Coordinates of C-alpha atoms in Angstrom, one line a residue:
Chain A
M1 CA -26.6 -5.9 -14.2
N2 CA -23.6 -5.8 -11.9
Y3 CA -24.5 -9.3 -10.5
F4 CA -24.5 -10.7 -14.1
F5 CA -21.1 -9.1 -14.7
H6 CA -19.7 -10.8 -11.6
L7 CA -21.4 -14.1 -12.4
G8 CA -19.9 -14.1 -15.9
R9 CA -16.4 -13.1 -14.7
Y10 CA -16.6 -15.7 -11.9
W11 CA -17.4 -18.4 -14.6
Q12 CA -14.5 -17.2 -16.7
F13 CA -12.3 -17.3 -13.6
L14 CA -13.3 -21.0 -13.0
R15 CA -12.5 -21.8 -16.6
L16 CA -9.0 -20.3 -16.2
L17 CA -8.4 -22.7 -13.3
I18 CA -8.7 -25.7 -15.6
N19 CA -5.3 -25.6 -17.3
K20 CA -2.5 -28.0 -17.3
P21 CA -0.1 -27.2 -14.4
E22 CA 3.2 -25.8 -15.5
K23 CA 5.0 -28.2 -13.2
F24 CA 3.1 -30.9 -11.3
S25 CA 5.7 -31.3 -8.6
I26 CA 5.4 -27.6 -7.6
Y27 CA 1.6 -27.8 -7.5
L28 CA 1.9 -30.9 -5.3
K29 CA 4.2 -29.0 -2.8
L30 CA 1.8 -26.1 -2.7
F31 CA -1.1 -28.6 -2.2
F32 CA 0.5 -30.0 0.9
R33 CA 1.3 -26.5 2.2
E34 CA -2.4 -25.5 1.6
M35 CA -3.6 -28.6 3.4
D36 CA -2.1 -27.1 6.5
A37 CA -3.1 -23.5 5.8
V38 CA -6.8 -24.2 5.0
G39 CA -7.3 -27.3 7.0
F40 CA -5.1 -28.2 10.0
S41 CA -4.7 -24.6 11.2
S42 CA -8.5 -24.3 11.5
L43 CA -8.9 -27.3 13.8
G44 CA -8.7 -25.2 17.0
I45 CA -11.6 -23.0 16.2
V46 CA -13.6 -25.9 14.7
A47 CA -13.1 -27.9 17.9
I48 CA -14.3 -25.1 20.2
T49 CA -17.3 -24.3 17.9
S50 CA -18.3 -27.9 17.7
I51 CA -18.1 -28.7 21.4
F52 CA -20.2 -25.7 22.4
M53 CA -22.6 -26.2 19.5
G54 CA -23.3 -29.8 20.6
A55 CA -23.6 -28.7 24.3
V56 CA -26.2 -26.0 23.4
I57 CA -28.2 -28.3 21.1
T58 CA -28.5 -30.9 23.9
I59 CA -29.5 -28.5 26.6
Q60 CA -32.0 -26.6 24.3
T61 CA -33.5 -29.8 23.1
V62 CA -34.1 -31.0 26.7
Y63 CA -35.5 -27.6 27.5
N64 CA -38.0 -27.7 24.6
L65 CA -39.0 -31.4 25.1
V66 CA -42.2 -30.9 27.0
N67 CA -44.2 -33.8 25.6
P68 CA -44.1 -36.6 28.2
L69 CA -44.7 -39.2 25.4
V70 CA -41.4 -38.5 23.9
P71 CA -38.6 -40.3 25.8
L72 CA -35.7 -38.4 27.1
W73 CA -33.2 -40.5 25.1
A74 CA -34.6 -38.9 22.0
V75 CA -32.4 -35.9 22.9
G76 CA -29.5 -38.0 21.8
V77 CA -31.1 -38.7 18.4
V78 CA -31.9 -35.1 17.9
T79 CA -28.5 -33.9 18.9
R80 CA -26.7 -36.5 16.7
D81 CA -28.9 -35.9 13.6
S82 CA -28.9 -32.1 13.9
I83 CA -25.1 -32.1 14.2
I84 CA -24.5 -34.5 11.3
I85 CA -27.1 -33.2 8.9
E86 CA -26.9 -29.5 9.5
F87 CA -24.8 -28.0 12.2
S88 CA -21.4 -29.5 11.4
P89 CA -21.4 -29.1 7.6
T90 CA -23.1 -25.7 7.5
M91 CA -22.0 -24.0 10.7
I92 CA -18.4 -25.2 10.4
S93 CA -18.4 -24.1 6.7
L94 CA -19.6 -20.7 7.8
V95 CA -16.8 -20.6 10.3
L96 CA -14.3 -21.7 7.7
A97 CA -15.7 -19.0 5.3
G98 CA -14.7 -16.5 7.9
K99 CA -11.3 -17.9 8.7
V100 CA -10.1 -19.4 5.4
G101 CA -12.1 -17.3 3.0
S102 CA -10.9 -14.0 4.4
S103 CA -7.3 -15.3 4.5
I104 CA -7.5 -16.4 0.8
A105 CA -9.0 -13.1 -0.4
S106 CA -6.5 -11.0 1.5
E107 CA -3.5 -13.1 0.4
I108 CA -4.4 -13.1 -3.3
G109 CA -5.7 -9.4 -3.1
T110 CA -2.3 -8.3 -1.6
M111 CA -0.5 -10.2 -4.3
R112 CA -2.6 -8.4 -6.9
V113 CA -2.0 -4.9 -5.6
T114 CA 1.7 -5.5 -5.1
E115 CA 2.0 -6.8 -8.7
Q116 CA 3.0 -10.3 -7.6
I117 CA 0.3 -11.7 -9.8
D118 CA 1.5 -9.7 -12.8
A119 CA 5.0 -11.0 -12.1
L120 CA 3.7 -14.6 -12.3
E121 CA 1.9 -13.8 -15.6
I122 CA 5.0 -12.2 -17.1
M123 CA 6.8 -15.5 -16.4
G124 CA 4.2 -17.3 -18.4
I125 CA 2.5 -18.9 -15.4
N126 CA -1.3 -19.4 -15.3
S127 CA -1.6 -17.2 -12.1
S128 CA -5.1 -18.2 -11.2
G129 CA -4.3 -21.9 -11.6
Y130 CA -1.1 -21.6 -9.6
L131 CA -2.6 -19.6 -6.8
V132 CA -6.1 -21.2 -6.5
L133 CA -5.9 -24.8 -7.7
P134 CA -3.8 -26.1 -4.8
K135 CA -6.0 -24.3 -2.3
L136 CA -9.1 -25.7 -4.0
F137 CA -8.0 -29.3 -4.0
A138 CA -6.7 -29.0 -0.4
A139 CA -10.0 -27.5 0.8
V140 CA -12.2 -30.1 -1.1
L141 CA -10.1 -32.9 0.4
I142 CA -9.5 -31.7 3.9
F143 CA -12.9 -30.0 4.7
P144 CA -14.7 -33.4 4.9
F145 CA -12.2 -34.6 7.5
I146 CA -12.6 -31.4 9.5
V147 CA -16.4 -31.8 9.4
I148 CA -16.2 -35.4 10.5
I149 CA -14.0 -34.4 13.5
S150 CA -16.6 -31.6 14.2
M151 CA -19.4 -34.2 14.2
F152 CA -17.6 -36.3 16.8
L153 CA -16.7 -33.3 18.9
G154 CA -20.2 -31.9 18.6
I155 CA -21.9 -35.1 19.8
A156 CA -19.3 -35.5 22.5
G157 CA -19.9 -31.9 23.6
G158 CA -23.6 -32.6 23.8
W159 CA -23.1 -35.8 25.8
V160 CA -20.7 -34.2 28.3
A161 CA -22.8 -31.0 28.7
G162 CA -26.0 -33.1 29.2
D163 CA -24.3 -35.2 31.8
L164 CA -22.5 -32.4 33.6
S165 CA -25.6 -30.2 33.8
G166 CA -27.8 -33.2 34.9
V167 CA -30.4 -32.6 32.2
I168 CA -29.9 -36.1 30.6
S169 CA -27.9 -39.0 31.9
S170 CA -24.9 -40.4 30.1
A171 CA -26.7 -43.7 29.5
E172 CA -29.8 -42.1 28.0
F173 CA -27.8 -39.8 25.7
I174 CA -25.7 -42.7 24.4
R175 CA -28.8 -44.8 23.8
G176 CA -30.3 -42.0 21.8
A177 CA -27.1 -41.3 19.9
Q178 CA -27.0 -45.0 18.8
D179 CA -30.7 -45.3 17.9
S180 CA -31.8 -45.5 14.3
F181 CA -28.7 -44.1 12.7
V182 CA -29.0 -43.4 9.0
P183 CA -25.5 -43.7 7.3
F184 CA -26.8 -41.7 4.3
N185 CA -26.9 -38.6 6.5
V186 CA -23.1 -38.6 6.7
T187 CA -22.9 -39.0 2.9
F188 CA -25.3 -36.0 2.5
A189 CA -23.2 -34.0 4.9
M190 CA -20.0 -34.8 2.9
I191 CA -21.7 -33.8 -0.3
K192 CA -22.6 -30.5 1.3
T193 CA -19.1 -30.0 2.8
V194 CA -17.3 -30.6 -0.5
T195 CA -19.7 -28.1 -2.3
F196 CA -19.2 -25.5 0.5
G197 CA -15.4 -26.0 0.3
F198 CA -15.5 -25.4 -3.4
L199 CA -17.7 -22.2 -2.9
I200 CA -15.5 -20.8 -0.1
V201 CA -12.2 -21.2 -2.0
T202 CA -13.4 -20.1 -5.5
I203 CA -15.5 -17.1 -4.3
S204 CA -12.8 -15.8 -1.9
A205 CA -10.1 -16.3 -4.6
Y206 CA -12.2 -14.5 -7.1
Q207 CA -12.7 -11.5 -4.8
G208 CA -8.9 -11.4 -4.1
F209 CA -7.9 -12.0 -7.8
Y210 CA -9.9 -9.0 -9.1
T211 CA -8.9 -6.6 -6.4
T212 CA -7.8 -3.2 -7.6
G213 CA -6.4 -0.3 -5.6
G214 CA -4.5 -0.7 -2.3
A215 CA -4.8 -1.8 1.3
L216 CA -8.4 -0.5 1.7
E217 CA -9.6 -2.5 -1.3
V218 CA -7.8 -5.6 -0.1
G219 CA -9.8 -5.3 3.2
Q220 CA -13.0 -4.8 1.2
S221 CA -12.3 -7.8 -0.9
S222 CA -11.8 -9.9 2.2
T223 CA -15.1 -8.7 3.7
K224 CA -16.9 -9.4 0.4
A225 CA -15.3 -12.9 0.3
V226 CA -16.8 -13.8 3.7
V227 CA -20.2 -12.2 3.0
F228 CA -20.7 -13.8 -0.5
S229 CA -19.3 -17.2 0.6
S230 CA -21.6 -17.2 3.6
I231 CA -24.7 -16.3 1.5
M232 CA -23.8 -18.9 -1.1
I233 CA -23.3 -21.5 1.5
L234 CA -26.8 -20.9 2.8
V235 CA -28.3 -20.8 -0.7
F236 CA -26.6 -24.1 -1.7
D237 CA -27.6 -25.6 1.7
Y238 CA -31.2 -25.1 0.7
I239 CA -30.7 -26.2 -2.9
L240 CA -28.9 -29.4 -1.9
T241 CA -31.4 -30.2 0.9
Q242 CA -34.2 -29.7 -1.6
L243 CA -32.5 -31.8 -4.3
I244 CA -31.3 -34.7 -2.1
L245 CA -33.6 -35.0 0.9
A246 CA -37.0 -33.7 -0.3
Chain B
M1 CA 14.8 -5.7 -31.1
I2 CA 11.3 -4.7 -30.1
E3 CA 9.1 -2.7 -32.4
L4 CA 5.8 -1.0 -31.6
K5 CA 3.5 -0.2 -34.5
N6 CA 0.6 2.3 -34.0
I7 CA -0.2 1.2 -30.4
S8 CA -3.4 2.7 -29.1
K9 CA -5.1 1.8 -25.8
S10 CA -8.0 3.3 -24.0
F11 CA -10.0 2.5 -20.9
G12 CA -13.7 3.1 -21.6
S13 CA -13.9 6.4 -23.5
K14 CA -10.5 7.6 -22.0
A15 CA -7.6 7.3 -24.5
I16 CA -4.4 6.5 -22.6
L17 CA -2.1 5.8 -25.6
E18 CA -2.6 7.2 -29.1
N19 CA -0.8 5.7 -32.1
I20 CA 2.6 5.1 -30.6
S21 CA 5.3 3.7 -32.8
A22 CA 8.9 3.1 -31.7
G23 CA 11.8 0.7 -32.0
F24 CA 14.0 -0.6 -29.1
E25 CA 17.3 -2.0 -30.0
K26 CA 19.2 -5.0 -28.6
G27 CA 22.1 -4.5 -26.2
K28 CA 21.0 -0.9 -25.5
T29 CA 19.1 0.7 -22.6
N30 CA 15.9 2.1 -24.1
L31 CA 14.1 4.6 -21.9
V32 CA 10.4 5.6 -22.0
I33 CA 10.1 8.9 -20.1
G34 CA 7.2 11.2 -19.3
G35 CA 5.4 12.6 -16.3
S36 CA 3.0 10.7 -14.0
G37 CA -0.1 9.7 -16.0
S38 CA 1.6 10.1 -19.4
G39 CA 0.9 6.4 -20.2
K40 CA 4.4 4.9 -19.6
T41 CA 3.2 2.0 -17.4
V42 CA 0.3 1.2 -19.7
L43 CA 2.6 1.2 -22.7
M44 CA 4.9 -1.3 -20.9
K45 CA 2.0 -3.5 -19.8
C46 CA 0.8 -3.5 -23.4
M47 CA 4.3 -4.5 -24.6
V48 CA 4.5 -7.5 -22.3
G49 CA 0.9 -8.5 -22.8
L50 CA -0.5 -7.7 -19.3
L51 CA -2.9 -5.4 -21.1
E52 CA -4.4 -6.0 -24.5
V53 CA -3.9 -3.1 -27.1
N54 CA -7.0 -1.7 -28.8
S55 CA -5.1 -1.4 -32.0
G56 CA -1.5 -1.7 -33.2
E57 CA 1.1 -4.4 -33.0
V58 CA 4.1 -5.4 -30.9
F59 CA 7.0 -7.3 -32.6
F60 CA 9.7 -9.1 -30.7
D61 CA 12.5 -9.8 -33.2
G62 CA 10.0 -9.8 -36.0
R63 CA 7.5 -12.0 -34.2
N64 CA 4.1 -10.5 -33.8
F65 CA 3.4 -10.8 -30.1
S66 CA 0.0 -9.1 -30.1
S67 CA -1.5 -11.6 -32.5
L68 CA -0.7 -14.6 -30.3
S69 CA -3.3 -16.3 -28.2
F70 CA -2.9 -16.8 -24.4
K71 CA -1.4 -20.3 -24.9
E72 CA 0.8 -19.3 -27.7
R73 CA 2.3 -16.5 -25.6
K74 CA 3.3 -18.8 -22.8
P75 CA 6.7 -20.0 -24.2
F76 CA 7.3 -16.5 -25.5
R77 CA 6.9 -15.0 -22.0
Q78 CA 9.7 -17.1 -20.7
E79 CA 12.0 -14.9 -22.8
I80 CA 10.8 -11.9 -21.0
G81 CA 12.0 -10.6 -17.6
M82 CA 10.3 -7.7 -15.8
V83 CA 11.2 -5.7 -12.7
F84 CA 8.2 -4.0 -11.2
Q85 CA 8.1 -0.7 -9.4
G86 CA 7.9 -2.3 -6.0
G87 CA 9.9 -5.4 -6.9
A88 CA 6.9 -7.7 -6.8
L89 CA 8.9 -10.3 -4.9
F90 CA 6.9 -13.3 -3.6
D91 CA 6.3 -12.7 0.1
S92 CA 6.1 -16.3 1.0
L93 CA 9.5 -17.2 -0.5
N94 CA 13.0 -16.2 0.8
V95 CA 15.4 -14.3 -1.5
E96 CA 17.0 -17.5 -2.8
R97 CA 13.7 -19.1 -3.6
N98 CA 12.4 -16.0 -5.3
V99 CA 15.4 -16.0 -7.6
M100 CA 15.1 -19.8 -8.2
F101 CA 11.4 -19.5 -8.9
P102 CA 11.4 -19.1 -12.7
L103 CA 14.0 -21.9 -12.9
S104 CA 11.9 -24.2 -10.7
M105 CA 8.8 -23.6 -12.9
F106 CA 10.4 -24.0 -16.3
T107 CA 13.6 -25.9 -16.2
D108 CA 14.6 -29.4 -15.2
M109 CA 17.7 -28.2 -13.3
T110 CA 18.5 -29.9 -10.0
D111 CA 18.1 -28.1 -6.8
A112 CA 21.8 -27.6 -6.5
E113 CA 22.1 -26.2 -10.0
K114 CA 19.2 -23.8 -9.4
R115 CA 20.8 -22.7 -6.1
D116 CA 24.1 -22.1 -7.9
R117 CA 22.4 -20.1 -10.6
A118 CA 20.5 -18.0 -8.1
N119 CA 23.6 -17.3 -6.1
D120 CA 25.4 -16.3 -9.3
C121 CA 22.6 -13.9 -10.1
L122 CA 22.6 -12.5 -6.6
K123 CA 26.3 -11.9 -6.8
R124 CA 25.9 -10.2 -10.1
V125 CA 23.6 -7.7 -8.4
N126 CA 26.0 -7.3 -5.5
L127 CA 23.9 -9.1 -3.0
I128 CA 25.5 -11.7 -0.7
N129 CA 24.5 -13.1 2.6
V130 CA 20.8 -12.3 2.1
T131 CA 19.7 -15.6 0.6
K132 CA 17.7 -16.7 3.6
L133 CA 16.0 -13.4 4.2
F134 CA 12.4 -12.8 3.3
P135 CA 11.3 -9.7 1.2
S136 CA 9.8 -8.0 4.3
E137 CA 13.3 -8.0 5.8
L138 CA 14.9 -6.2 2.8
S139 CA 15.4 -2.5 2.1
G140 CA 13.9 -0.9 -1.0
G141 CA 17.2 -1.0 -2.9
M142 CA 17.8 -4.6 -2.0
K143 CA 14.3 -5.6 -3.1
K144 CA 15.0 -4.0 -6.5
R145 CA 18.3 -5.9 -6.8
V146 CA 16.6 -9.2 -5.9
A147 CA 13.9 -8.5 -8.4
I148 CA 16.6 -7.9 -11.1
A149 CA 18.4 -11.1 -10.1
R150 CA 15.1 -13.0 -10.4
A151 CA 14.4 -11.4 -13.8
I152 CA 17.9 -12.4 -15.2
S153 CA 18.0 -15.9 -13.7
P154 CA 16.4 -17.6 -16.7
T155 CA 18.6 -15.5 -19.1
P156 CA 15.8 -13.6 -20.8
K157 CA 16.2 -11.9 -24.2
Y158 CA 14.0 -9.0 -23.2
L159 CA 14.1 -7.0 -20.0
F160 CA 11.6 -4.5 -18.8
F161 CA 12.0 -2.2 -15.8
D162 CA 9.1 -0.1 -14.5
E163 CA 10.5 2.9 -12.7
P164 CA 13.4 1.1 -11.2
N165 CA 14.6 4.1 -9.2
S166 CA 11.4 5.3 -7.6
G167 CA 11.7 5.5 -3.9
L168 CA 15.5 5.0 -3.8
D169 CA 18.1 7.4 -2.6
P170 CA 20.3 9.0 -5.3
Q171 CA 23.3 6.8 -4.7
T172 CA 21.3 3.5 -4.8
A173 CA 19.5 4.8 -7.8
I174 CA 22.8 5.3 -9.6
L175 CA 23.9 1.8 -8.5
I176 CA 20.7 0.3 -10.0
D177 CA 21.1 2.3 -13.2
N178 CA 24.7 1.1 -13.7
L179 CA 23.6 -2.4 -12.9
I180 CA 20.9 -2.3 -15.6
K181 CA 23.4 -0.9 -18.1
E182 CA 26.0 -3.5 -17.3
I183 CA 23.5 -6.4 -17.5
T184 CA 22.1 -5.1 -20.8
E185 CA 25.5 -5.1 -22.4
E186 CA 26.7 -8.3 -20.8
Y187 CA 23.6 -10.4 -21.7
Q188 CA 22.8 -8.4 -24.9
T189 CA 19.2 -8.0 -23.9
T190 CA 16.7 -5.6 -25.4
T191 CA 16.1 -3.5 -22.3
V192 CA 13.2 -1.1 -21.9
I193 CA 13.0 1.2 -18.8
N194 CA 10.2 3.4 -17.7
T195 CA 11.5 6.3 -15.7
H196 CA 11.1 9.9 -14.8
D197 CA 14.5 10.1 -13.1
M198 CA 16.5 12.7 -15.0
N199 CA 19.8 11.2 -13.8
S200 CA 18.9 7.9 -15.5
V201 CA 17.9 9.8 -18.6
L202 CA 21.2 11.5 -18.8
E203 CA 23.4 8.6 -17.7
I204 CA 22.0 5.5 -19.4
G205 CA 19.6 6.7 -22.1
D206 CA 21.0 5.1 -25.2
K207 CA 17.5 5.6 -26.8
I208 CA 14.8 7.7 -25.3
I209 CA 11.1 8.3 -26.2
F210 CA 9.2 11.0 -24.5
L211 CA 5.5 10.5 -23.8
H212 CA 3.1 13.2 -23.0
E213 CA -0.7 12.8 -22.6
G214 CA -0.5 9.4 -24.2
K215 CA 1.3 10.5 -27.4
K216 CA 5.0 10.2 -28.4
W217 CA 6.4 13.8 -28.5
W218 CA 10.1 13.2 -29.0
E219 CA 12.6 10.4 -29.7
G220 CA 16.4 10.6 -29.5
S221 CA 19.3 9.8 -27.2
N222 CA 20.7 11.3 -24.0
R223 CA 23.2 13.3 -26.0
E224 CA 20.4 15.0 -27.9
I225 CA 17.8 15.5 -25.2
T226 CA 19.1 18.7 -23.6
A227 CA 19.4 20.4 -27.0
S228 CA 15.8 19.6 -28.0
N229 CA 13.5 22.4 -28.9
N230 CA 10.4 20.5 -28.0
N231 CA 8.6 22.7 -25.4
E232 CA 6.9 19.8 -23.6
L233 CA 10.1 17.9 -23.3
K234 CA 11.9 21.0 -22.0
N235 CA 9.3 21.6 -19.4
F236 CA 9.6 18.0 -18.3
I237 CA 13.4 17.9 -18.2
F238 CA 13.9 21.4 -16.7
A239 CA 11.0 21.3 -14.2
S240 CA 13.5 22.3 -11.6
K241 CA 14.2 26.1 -11.5
I242 CA 17.8 25.6 -10.4
L243 CA 18.4 23.2 -13.3
R244 CA 16.8 25.6 -15.8
E245 CA 19.0 28.5 -14.5
L246 CA 22.1 26.4 -14.7
M247 CA 21.3 25.4 -18.3
E248 CA 20.6 29.0 -19.3
K249 CA 24.0 30.1 -17.8
N250 CA 25.8 27.4 -19.9

């Protein structure tokens, strides 16, 4: 029953977001600030994760490639497609759920327990819209760029790691990476990324917005935000794959 | 003038407020007093619409606030200023931006006009040279004063203070009390203050209502309160043994 309660309240929370902004210029300023907070500030961790992810995929693929009929350059194809279709959108979204999701939940949760949200509402401001909408638009817009950067870095990481470790030559990897490229895979990855961005921001904001109590509960909300965002990312990963690719 | 008519509020099966009726006049400091858990904060949140009442009505100058929808309340809320117990200043904004915030959201004033108004309000609460500081860099008393400046910046008709003296030293508490009194008279606002600070009760209580276990037990002014025969009120006011002995001697 508790899950239905949260589902209903989450739905109501989403409906509250759709309200005319009190002042568009203020929301626009917040939107640009959030672009930095939810997007650019995550580039470091995204870059590190992507490079090592690509490196590991390349080396593991070579290690598992025991059939002599499959050419070695196929490693480039596998690395590229694994990164584009699955690893970059999903893994990076999971990383962002940890970094951005917990930050959103703790920021909004702290505002709730210190009555800053009440102060906004007293002034006649739609607090959920004011606090969440700029974050949501920023995430939905900036996450695809982050994931595209992650794709490049992941493939580059695989290429460099393969070459440095000597398991696959640079020429063979590049040949594979350029072979039978399907542009729709990138479109599919972007659809997933936008969906995951929406889930991360709204679930984390929901957890923060309905925090009651004090510092302990803010911490709990932050943990719940990461856990539920991650679970929903995996659930929607399956649903979208089934709907679009199957 | 704010009027409460038969306000009741409960959380689940637990009744917090029972049938509270009262009137708070314009230009006067109206106090709601009572011990911790007596329902003061819930009553204030019901008055400003942060909590919905189970039954009863709240009238602001004859306008029934409780019957309005969320959207209809929006312009109404811009006539209300509230100072929360901890100040509730926005952590991400400096002092000046905090005070300018309601003006930025609801007026078409230029940045220079907003800055002038914010600085006037900060001067009014005796704060200067703190405009660029952030809330985390302020003392408790300064936070309260910035919160008061933010509340008065859009010149509201109604001002609410939730325990403005809690956590402050006696001198700062008196300063805040005097400031509230002066602002109420100067701006002719209808001011409602939740407090359990006896000094505030005796100094600025033009009108006082006493809540105990969610019910109104007494109503009067600071001149009448010490002479009241209400036992619950007496226990509340003279909780200190020293004070009780002093009163008995007099």
